[in-house]
Coordinates of C-alpha atoms in Angstrom, one line a residue:
Chain A
M1 CA 46.9 90.6 364.3
S2 CA 44.4 87.9 364.9
R3 CA 41.7 88.6 367.3
E4 CA 41.1 84.7 368.5
R5 CA 40.5 84.3 372.2
L6 CA 41.9 81.3 374.3
S7 CA 38.7 78.9 374.4
P8 CA 37.7 77.8 377.7
E9 CA 40.0 74.8 379.3
P10 CA 38.7 71.3 377.9
A11 CA 36.8 69.4 380.8
S12 CA 38.9 67.9 383.1
G13 CA 39.3 64.2 382.0
G14 CA 38.4 65.4 378.4
P15 CA 39.9 63.3 375.4
V16 CA 42.9 65.3 374.6
A17 CA 45.5 67.2 376.9
P18 CA 46.9 70.1 375.6
A19 CA 50.1 69.6 374.1
I20 CA 50.8 73.5 373.9
E21 CA 50.8 76.1 376.7
T22 CA 48.1 78.5 376.4
K23 CA 47.0 79.1 380.0
P24 CA 46.8 82.5 381.3
R25 CA 49.7 83.9 382.9
A26 CA 49.9 86.6 385.6
G27 CA 49.9 90.2 384.3
W28 CA 52.7 92.4 385.0
T29 CA 51.5 95.9 386.6
R30 CA 54.6 96.7 388.4
S31 CA 56.0 100.0 387.3
H32 CA 59.0 99.9 389.8
L33 CA 61.1 97.3 390.7
L34 CA 62.5 98.1 394.4
D35 CA 62.4 94.8 396.2
L36 CA 61.3 91.3 396.2
D37 CA 59.4 91.7 399.7
D38 CA 56.1 92.0 397.5
F39 CA 56.8 89.4 394.9
T40 CA 54.3 86.9 393.8
P41 CA 54.8 83.6 392.6
G42 CA 53.1 84.5 389.3
E43 CA 55.5 87.4 389.0
M44 CA 58.5 85.3 389.5
E45 CA 56.8 83.0 386.8
T46 CA 56.7 85.8 384.3
V47 CA 60.1 87.2 384.7
M48 CA 61.8 83.7 384.6
E49 CA 59.8 82.7 381.4
T50 CA 60.6 86.1 379.7
A51 CA 64.3 85.8 380.7
G52 CA 64.3 82.5 379.2
A53 CA 63.6 83.9 375.7
M54 CA 65.9 86.8 376.2
K55 CA 68.5 84.3 376.6
E56 CA 67.6 83.0 373.2
V57 CA 68.1 86.7 372.0
L58 CA 71.6 86.7 373.6
G59 CA 72.4 83.4 371.6
R60 CA 71.8 85.0 368.1
E61 CA 74.5 86.2 366.0
V62 CA 73.2 89.2 366.2
P63 CA 71.9 89.7 369.7
R64 CA 69.4 92.8 369.4
V65 CA 65.5 93.0 368.9
P66 CA 63.6 96.4 368.4
A67 CA 61.3 96.0 371.3
L68 CA 62.4 99.1 373.3
R69 CA 63.4 100.8 370.5
G70 CA 63.1 104.9 371.5
K71 CA 63.2 104.1 374.6
T72 CA 65.8 105.8 377.4
I73 CA 67.1 104.1 380.2
I74 CA 69.4 106.0 382.5
T75 CA 71.5 104.3 384.9
L76 CA 72.4 106.3 388.1
F77 CA 75.2 104.7 390.3
Y78 CA 76.2 106.5 393.4
E79 CA 78.6 103.6 394.4
A80 CA 81.2 101.4 392.3
S81 CA 79.8 98.8 390.3
T82 CA 81.2 96.5 387.5
R83 CA 79.1 94.0 386.5
T84 CA 75.6 95.4 387.5
R85 CA 76.2 98.5 385.4
A86 CA 77.6 96.5 382.5
S87 CA 74.9 94.0 382.8
F88 CA 72.2 96.6 382.8
E89 CA 73.8 98.5 379.9
L90 CA 74.0 95.6 377.8
A91 CA 70.5 94.4 378.5
G92 CA 69.2 97.9 377.4
K93 CA 71.3 97.8 374.1
A94 CA 70.1 94.4 373.1
L95 CA 66.4 95.4 373.5
G96 CA 67.3 98.5 371.1
A97 CA 66.9 100.9 373.8
D98 CA 69.2 104.4 374.2
V99 CA 71.3 103.9 377.4
I100 CA 73.2 106.9 379.3
N101 CA 75.3 106.1 382.2
V102 CA 75.8 108.6 385.0
A103 CA 78.2 108.0 387.7
A104 CA 77.9 110.3 390.9
G105 CA 81.6 111.0 390.4
G106 CA 82.1 113.3 387.4
S107 CA 78.3 114.6 387.5
S108 CA 76.7 117.5 389.3
V109 CA 76.3 115.4 392.3
E110 CA 80.0 116.4 392.9
K111 CA 79.0 120.2 393.2
G112 CA 76.4 119.4 395.9
E113 CA 73.3 118.5 393.7
S114 CA 70.9 116.4 395.7
L115 CA 69.7 112.9 395.1
I116 CA 65.8 114.6 394.0
D117 CA 67.3 117.2 391.8
T118 CA 69.6 114.9 390.1
V119 CA 66.5 112.1 389.5
R120 CA 64.3 115.2 388.3
T121 CA 66.9 116.5 385.6
L122 CA 67.4 112.7 384.3
Q123 CA 63.6 112.7 384.2
A124 CA 63.5 116.0 382.3
V125 CA 66.3 114.8 379.7
G126 CA 63.8 112.1 378.9
A127 CA 64.6 108.7 380.9
D128 CA 62.0 105.9 380.7
V129 CA 63.5 104.0 383.3
L130 CA 65.9 105.0 385.7
I131 CA 68.2 102.4 387.3
M132 CA 70.0 103.2 390.6
R133 CA 72.3 102.4 393.1
H134 CA 72.9 104.3 396.1
P135 CA 74.6 103.5 399.8
S136 CA 71.6 104.4 401.5
S137 CA 69.0 101.9 401.9
G138 CA 65.2 103.2 400.6
A139 CA 66.9 105.7 398.5
P140 CA 64.8 104.1 395.5
Y141 CA 61.7 104.4 396.9
L142 CA 62.1 108.3 398.0
V143 CA 63.2 108.7 394.1
T144 CA 59.9 107.1 393.0
R145 CA 57.8 109.5 395.0
H146 CA 59.5 112.5 392.5
V147 CA 59.6 111.0 389.3
E148 CA 56.9 109.4 386.7
C149 CA 59.4 106.9 385.4
S150 CA 60.1 103.6 386.2
V151 CA 62.9 103.0 388.7
I152 CA 65.0 100.0 389.3
N153 CA 66.8 99.4 392.4
A154 CA 70.4 98.1 391.3
G155 CA 71.3 98.2 395.1
D156 CA 70.2 100.2 397.9
G157 CA 72.6 100.1 401.0
W158 CA 72.2 96.8 403.2
H159 CA 68.5 96.6 401.9
A160 CA 67.8 95.0 398.2
H161 CA 69.5 94.0 395.1
P162 CA 66.4 92.6 393.1
T163 CA 67.7 91.9 389.8
Q164 CA 70.7 90.0 391.4
A165 CA 68.4 88.0 393.1
L166 CA 66.6 87.2 390.3
L167 CA 69.6 86.2 388.2
D168 CA 70.5 83.9 391.3
V169 CA 66.9 82.1 390.8
Y170 CA 67.4 82.0 387.1
T171 CA 70.6 79.9 387.7
M172 CA 69.3 77.7 390.1
R173 CA 66.1 76.7 388.1
A174 CA 68.1 76.1 384.8
H175 CA 70.2 73.4 386.5
L176 CA 67.8 72.4 389.0
G177 CA 64.3 73.0 387.6
E178 CA 61.5 73.4 390.0
L179 CA 62.7 75.0 393.4
R180 CA 60.2 73.8 395.6
G181 CA 61.8 72.1 398.6
R182 CA 65.1 72.8 397.5
R183 CA 67.6 73.5 400.2
V184 CA 69.6 77.1 399.3
V185 CA 72.4 77.8 402.0
I186 CA 73.5 81.6 402.1
V187 CA 76.8 81.7 404.1
G188 CA 78.6 84.6 404.8
D189 CA 77.9 88.6 406.0
I190 CA 73.9 88.1 406.3
A191 CA 73.7 91.2 408.4
H192 CA 75.0 93.8 405.8
S193 CA 73.9 92.0 402.4
R194 CA 71.4 93.3 400.1
V195 CA 72.0 90.3 398.2
A196 CA 71.0 88.2 401.0
R197 CA 67.9 90.0 401.7
S198 CA 66.6 89.5 398.3
N199 CA 67.5 86.3 397.7
I200 CA 65.6 85.4 400.9
W201 CA 62.1 86.8 399.3
G202 CA 62.9 85.6 395.9
L203 CA 63.4 82.1 397.0
A204 CA 60.5 82.5 399.0
A205 CA 58.7 83.3 396.1
A206 CA 60.3 80.3 394.3
G207 CA 59.4 77.9 397.0
A208 CA 62.6 77.0 398.2
E209 CA 64.2 76.5 401.7
V210 CA 66.5 79.1 402.8
V211 CA 69.4 78.2 405.3
L212 CA 71.4 81.4 406.4
C213 CA 74.8 80.8 408.0
A214 CA 77.0 83.1 409.6
P215 CA 78.9 84.0 412.7
P216 CA 76.0 85.5 415.1
T217 CA 77.7 89.1 415.0
L218 CA 77.2 88.9 411.0
L219 CA 73.5 87.8 411.3
P220 CA 70.6 90.4 411.7
A221 CA 69.8 91.7 414.9
G222 CA 66.5 89.0 416.0
M223 CA 68.1 86.4 414.2
R224 CA 71.1 85.7 416.3
P225 CA 70.6 82.3 418.5
G226 CA 69.9 83.0 422.1
E227 CA 68.7 86.2 421.5
P228 CA 64.9 87.1 422.5
G229 CA 62.9 87.7 419.7
P230 CA 62.6 90.9 418.2
E231 CA 59.7 93.2 419.6
E232 CA 58.2 93.7 416.0
P233 CA 58.1 90.4 414.0
L234 CA 61.3 90.7 411.4
A235 CA 60.3 91.5 408.2
L236 CA 61.7 88.3 406.5
P237 CA 60.0 85.3 405.5
R238 CA 60.7 82.0 407.6
V239 CA 64.5 80.9 407.3
E240 CA 66.2 78.4 409.1
V241 CA 69.5 79.9 410.9
E242 CA 72.4 78.0 411.4
T243 CA 75.9 79.1 413.0
N244 CA 77.9 76.1 412.2
I245 CA 78.8 75.9 408.5
E246 CA 78.9 71.8 408.5
R247 CA 75.3 71.7 409.5
A248 CA 74.3 74.2 407.2
I249 CA 75.7 72.8 404.2
A250 CA 74.5 69.3 404.8
G251 CA 72.3 68.0 402.2
A252 CA 72.4 71.7 400.7
D253 CA 71.3 72.1 396.8
V254 CA 72.9 75.2 396.5
V255 CA 75.6 76.7 398.5
M256 CA 76.0 80.7 398.0
A257 CA 78.7 82.5 399.5
L258 CA 78.6 86.3 400.0
R259 CA 81.4 88.7 400.0
L260 CA 83.1 89.5 403.2
Q261 CA 83.9 93.1 403.3
K262 CA 86.9 94.4 404.9
E263 CA 85.1 97.0 406.8
R264 CA 83.5 94.8 409.1
M265 CA 86.9 93.9 410.5
Q266 CA 87.4 97.6 411.6
S267 CA 83.9 97.5 413.2
G268 CA 85.0 94.6 415.4
L269 CA 82.5 92.5 414.2
L270 CA 85.1 89.6 413.6
P271 CA 88.5 89.1 415.1
S272 CA 90.4 88.4 412.2
I273 CA 89.7 87.7 408.4
R274 CA 91.8 84.5 409.2
E275 CA 89.3 83.1 412.2
Y276 CA 86.8 84.0 409.6
A277 CA 88.0 82.0 406.8
T278 CA 89.0 79.0 409.0
L279 CA 85.3 78.7 410.3
Y280 CA 83.1 79.9 407.4
Q281 CA 85.0 79.5 404.1
V282 CA 83.4 77.0 401.5
T283 CA 86.1 74.4 401.1
E284 CA 85.9 71.4 399.2
Q285 CA 85.8 69.3 402.4
R286 CA 82.7 71.5 403.4
L287 CA 81.1 71.4 400.1
A288 CA 81.3 67.4 400.0
L289 CA 78.6 67.4 402.5
A290 CA 76.1 69.1 400.6
R291 CA 74.1 67.0 397.9
P292 CA 76.2 65.6 395.0
G293 CA 76.6 68.3 392.2
A294 CA 75.3 71.0 394.3
L295 CA 75.4 74.2 392.8
V296 CA 78.1 77.0 394.0
M297 CA 77.2 80.5 393.9
H298 CA 78.7 84.3 394.4
P299 CA 77.5 87.6 393.7
G300 CA 81.0 88.6 392.7
P301 CA 83.4 90.1 393.3
M302 CA 85.1 86.9 395.3
N303 CA 87.7 87.0 397.9
E304 CA 89.2 84.1 397.2
G305 CA 90.7 82.3 400.2
V306 CA 88.5 84.5 402.3
E307 CA 84.6 83.3 401.9
I308 CA 85.6 80.8 399.3
S309 CA 88.6 78.3 398.6
P310 CA 90.1 78.8 395.1
A311 CA 89.7 75.1 394.1
V312 CA 86.0 75.5 395.0
A313 CA 85.4 79.0 393.0
R314 CA 87.1 77.2 390.0
S315 CA 85.4 74.0 390.3
L316 CA 82.8 72.3 388.1
Q317 CA 80.3 73.0 390.6
S318 CA 80.8 76.4 390.7
V319 CA 78.2 78.8 388.4
V320 CA 79.5 82.3 389.2
D321 CA 80.2 83.2 385.3
E322 CA 76.8 81.7 384.5
Q323 CA 75.0 83.8 387.2
V324 CA 76.8 87.0 385.4
A325 CA 75.9 85.8 381.9
N326 CA 72.1 85.2 383.2
G327 CA 72.4 88.5 384.7
V328 CA 72.1 90.4 381.0
A329 CA 69.0 88.2 380.3
V330 CA 67.2 88.9 383.6
R331 CA 68.1 92.2 383.3
M332 CA 66.5 92.3 379.7
A333 CA 63.1 90.5 380.9
V334 CA 63.0 93.3 383.8
L335 CA 63.5 96.1 381.6
Y336 CA 61.1 95.0 378.9
L337 CA 58.3 94.1 381.7
M338 CA 58.5 97.2 383.2
A339 CA 58.9 99.5 379.9
R340 CA 56.0 97.8 378.9
G341 CA 53.9 98.4 382.0
K342 CA 55.0 102.2 381.8
L343 CA 53.4 102.2 378.3
S344 CA 50.0 100.4 379.0
Chain B
M1 CA 32.7 86.2 380.1
R2 CA 33.2 83.6 377.4
G3 CA 30.3 81.7 378.4
P4 CA 27.5 84.0 376.6
R5 CA 29.8 85.2 374.0
L6 CA 30.1 81.7 372.9
L7 CA 26.2 81.2 372.7
N8 CA 26.3 84.0 370.0
G9 CA 29.1 82.7 367.9
H10 CA 28.7 80.5 364.9
V11 CA 31.0 77.7 363.4
V12 CA 32.6 78.7 360.4
L13 CA 35.0 75.8 360.0
S14 CA 34.4 72.6 361.5
A15 CA 37.3 69.9 362.3
D16 CA 36.5 68.5 359.0
D17 CA 37.1 71.6 357.2
I18 CA 40.3 72.2 359.0
R19 CA 41.6 69.1 358.0
R20 CA 40.7 69.3 354.4
A21 CA 42.1 73.2 354.4
I22 CA 45.2 71.9 356.1
R23 CA 45.6 69.0 353.4
R24 CA 45.0 71.5 350.4
I25 CA 47.3 74.1 351.8
A26 CA 50.1 71.4 352.4
H27 CA 49.5 70.2 348.7
E28 CA 49.7 73.8 347.4
I29 CA 52.8 74.7 349.2
V30 CA 54.5 71.7 347.4
E31 CA 53.2 72.3 344.1
R32 CA 54.1 76.0 344.0
N33 CA 57.8 75.1 345.4
R34 CA 57.9 72.3 343.1
G35 CA 59.2 70.0 345.5
L36 CA 60.7 70.2 349.2
E37 CA 64.1 71.3 348.2
G38 CA 65.0 74.3 350.7
L39 CA 61.4 74.3 352.3
V40 CA 61.2 75.1 356.0
L41 CA 57.7 75.9 357.8
V42 CA 57.8 78.3 360.6
G43 CA 54.7 78.5 362.8
M44 CA 53.9 81.8 364.8
R45 CA 53.3 81.5 368.3
T46 CA 51.0 80.2 369.4
R47 CA 48.3 78.6 367.4
G48 CA 50.4 78.7 364.3
V49 CA 53.0 76.3 365.7
P50 CA 50.5 73.2 365.7
L51 CA 49.5 74.5 362.2
A52 CA 52.7 74.4 360.7
Q53 CA 53.2 71.0 362.4
R54 CA 50.3 69.6 360.6
L55 CA 51.3 70.9 357.4
A56 CA 54.2 69.3 357.9
A57 CA 52.8 66.0 358.7
A58 CA 50.6 66.2 355.8
I59 CA 53.3 66.8 353.3
Q60 CA 55.6 63.9 355.2
E61 CA 52.5 61.7 354.3
F62 CA 52.3 62.4 350.7
E63 CA 55.9 63.5 349.6
G64 CA 57.5 60.6 352.0
A65 CA 60.1 63.3 353.4
A66 CA 60.5 65.6 356.2
V67 CA 60.3 69.2 356.0
P68 CA 62.0 71.2 359.1
V69 CA 59.6 73.1 361.4
G70 CA 60.5 75.9 363.4
T71 CA 58.7 78.2 365.7
L72 CA 58.8 82.0 365.9
D73 CA 57.9 84.5 368.5
I74 CA 57.3 88.0 367.7
G75 CA 56.5 90.0 370.7
L76 CA 59.8 91.4 370.8
Y77 CA 58.8 92.7 367.2
R78 CA 55.5 94.2 367.8
D79 CA 55.0 97.9 367.3
D80 CA 51.9 97.8 369.4
I81 CA 52.9 96.6 372.7
A82 CA 51.1 99.1 374.6
S83 CA 47.8 98.1 373.2
L84 CA 48.4 94.5 374.0
E85 CA 46.6 93.1 377.2
L86 CA 48.6 92.5 380.3
R87 CA 50.1 89.2 379.3
P88 CA 53.4 89.7 378.5
H89 CA 54.1 86.4 377.2
I90 CA 57.6 86.1 375.3
Q91 CA 59.1 82.7 374.5
P92 CA 62.1 81.6 372.6
T93 CA 62.3 81.4 369.0
E94 CA 63.5 78.0 367.6
L95 CA 64.3 77.9 363.9
P96 CA 65.7 74.8 362.5
G97 CA 69.1 75.7 361.3
D98 CA 70.5 78.6 359.0
I99 CA 67.4 80.3 357.0
D100 CA 69.8 81.8 354.5
G101 CA 68.9 80.9 350.9
K102 CA 65.8 78.7 352.3
R103 CA 62.3 79.2 351.2
V104 CA 60.5 79.9 354.3
V105 CA 56.7 79.5 354.9
L106 CA 55.2 81.7 357.8
V107 CA 52.4 80.0 359.2
D108 CA 49.7 81.7 361.3
D109 CA 46.1 81.2 362.4
V110 CA 44.4 84.4 361.5
L111 CA 45.5 87.1 359.2
Y112 CA 43.8 90.4 359.9
T113 CA 45.9 93.8 360.1
G114 CA 49.0 92.3 359.1
R115 CA 51.2 93.8 361.8
S116 CA 51.9 90.5 363.5
I117 CA 53.4 89.7 360.0
R118 CA 55.1 92.7 359.5
A119 CA 56.7 92.1 362.9
A120 CA 57.5 88.5 361.8
L121 CA 59.2 89.5 358.6
D122 CA 61.5 91.8 360.7
A123 CA 62.0 88.7 363.2
L124 CA 63.1 86.5 360.6
T125 CA 65.4 88.7 358.7
D126 CA 67.4 89.1 362.1
F127 CA 68.0 85.3 361.5
G128 CA 69.2 85.3 358.1
R129 CA 68.4 86.3 354.3
P130 CA 66.1 83.6 353.4
A131 CA 65.4 83.2 349.3
S132 CA 61.8 83.8 349.8
I133 CA 59.2 84.1 352.3
Q134 CA 55.6 83.1 352.0
L135 CA 52.4 83.7 354.2
A136 CA 50.2 80.4 354.9
V137 CA 47.0 81.2 357.1
L138 CA 44.0 79.2 358.0
V139 CA 41.5 82.1 358.0
D140 CA 42.0 85.6 356.4
R141 CA 39.3 87.8 358.0
G142 CA 40.5 91.1 355.7
H143 CA 41.0 94.7 357.1
R144 CA 44.5 94.9 356.5
E145 CA 46.4 97.9 357.7
L146 CA 49.6 97.0 355.9
P147 CA 50.4 95.6 352.0
I148 CA 50.5 92.3 353.1
R149 CA 49.0 89.3 351.1
P150 CA 49.0 85.6 352.0
D151 CA 50.1 82.9 349.6
Y152 CA 47.9 80.0 350.7
V153 CA 44.5 80.2 352.8
G154 CA 42.2 77.7 354.2
K155 CA 39.3 80.3 354.2
N156 CA 38.5 83.7 353.1
I157 CA 36.1 85.1 355.9
P158 CA 34.3 88.5 355.5
T159 CA 34.1 90.0 358.8
S160 CA 33.0 93.4 360.4
L161 CA 35.2 95.2 362.9
H162 CA 33.0 94.3 365.6
E163 CA 33.4 90.3 365.2
E164 CA 36.0 88.2 366.5
V165 CA 37.6 85.0 364.9
E166 CA 38.2 82.4 367.6
V167 CA 40.2 79.9 366.5
C168 CA 40.6 76.3 368.4
L169 CA 42.9 73.6 367.7
E170 CA 43.1 70.4 369.3
E171 CA 46.8 70.8 370.7
A172 CA 45.9 73.8 372.4
D173 CA 42.1 74.1 373.2
G174 CA 41.4 70.0 373.0
R175 CA 39.3 70.5 369.8
D176 CA 39.2 71.7 366.4
E177 CA 37.0 74.6 365.3
V178 CA 36.6 78.2 364.2
R179 CA 34.0 80.5 365.1
L180 CA 32.9 84.1 364.7
V181 CA 31.9 85.5 367.5
R182 CA 30.4 89.0 368.3
G183 CA 33.1 91.1 370.2
E184 CA 32.9 94.6 371.7
G185 CA 33.9 96.4 368.8
E186 CA 37.3 97.7 370.1
R187 CA 40.3 97.2 367.8

């Protein structure tokens, strides 16, 4: 191991500009990833750069490195999931870790074991990193008070889904480069979306301009037009809110549609799915108002014909499949950084 | 923090010394391999990369043919990530095509414990099965912890564990120089 140090930067206006990157990067001191609300631009940069290196690993004939050999990663899912759970499992395995999947159904949770008892048990069997999804907002925060291992939030209620937002930012940057000043429109059920909340924070850390578009009933309290502001200031960065989809999409660099959940109908927030589709579906006609070549994104699973038209979902502008593929690289980056933080 | 430490340091290789060492190693590589057939230079991040490029440029100059150059990041193969500073800086590995059956020359700036080289060997063998792997370093400072030896050395610099070798290269640091600096003695 060489012990050289970085030499001081050459004086400004010096004869030679450095041709290779040696600038010090922000460190990583985080042992849990629960939300992006306190994410710094430096941390965002570190995750993005590490994910780029992981993408290279995934492109190899044998996509596996020994970085986390001997580490145990446990996924604990209290809600259904295909892509997030599979993506975390692949990410852990590509880094050489042992990955164990625990689903609430079929585990002692069915016998009435509490969340805290369950996570303590998983720690006792040797978890270094615990990846959890839970229907209650804030559940992972509670867990961190009872375990020593790293906790990654893979979705908690309506609150946060940080790795989804990180993979969205990664996918946008892969196409658009620097996101500063880019217009990102999120269309759909913002009020009940952890994906939207984490993206608002993540995009803020990446410097993008965020536009939220939804019917007033599906906007978070305090963001609805004409409504007096909340007594407590909203715990979200400044965003633009627009209830008209044409105005929202005009000039957008990215259009992200969110999944409309059927239970929103039963709670009376929407008159009908057909009305929602008529007023808020991302269609080819509406997409034509965005910048040429604007990206179309969706966190999945898609309801084609509801929040997004089948033609748009399958268009060349859609990067939905890429989002899923990038999810593995981004989760590798997060796992690597977290397990590393825990070691040091 | 760097300022006062630099005052303690003394130059062990000047820009001219580095230039001559690279030219000599370039000749040695071609001589030992009897030409350029199947030769690939792989620089280890960070400062092995410009060194590999300079070796390739030198070979191009006197042999008139280009040698492929690659870049290797060993971050994901280290066995000592716990002791590294809080700078998890991993970048992609970029090799110039298939390395199966090739004669790979690994290039790094300083050879010390040998642990980076062990990691680099693991990384390289994940990409294929080279016919041979050789090692070129600008400075060998001793204190090996593994049975690893370099094939090409710019300069052997006997050091104590309390010293640090500081390599500056124009591409990264704006000037060419190797200094021996007194460190805190931690390892």
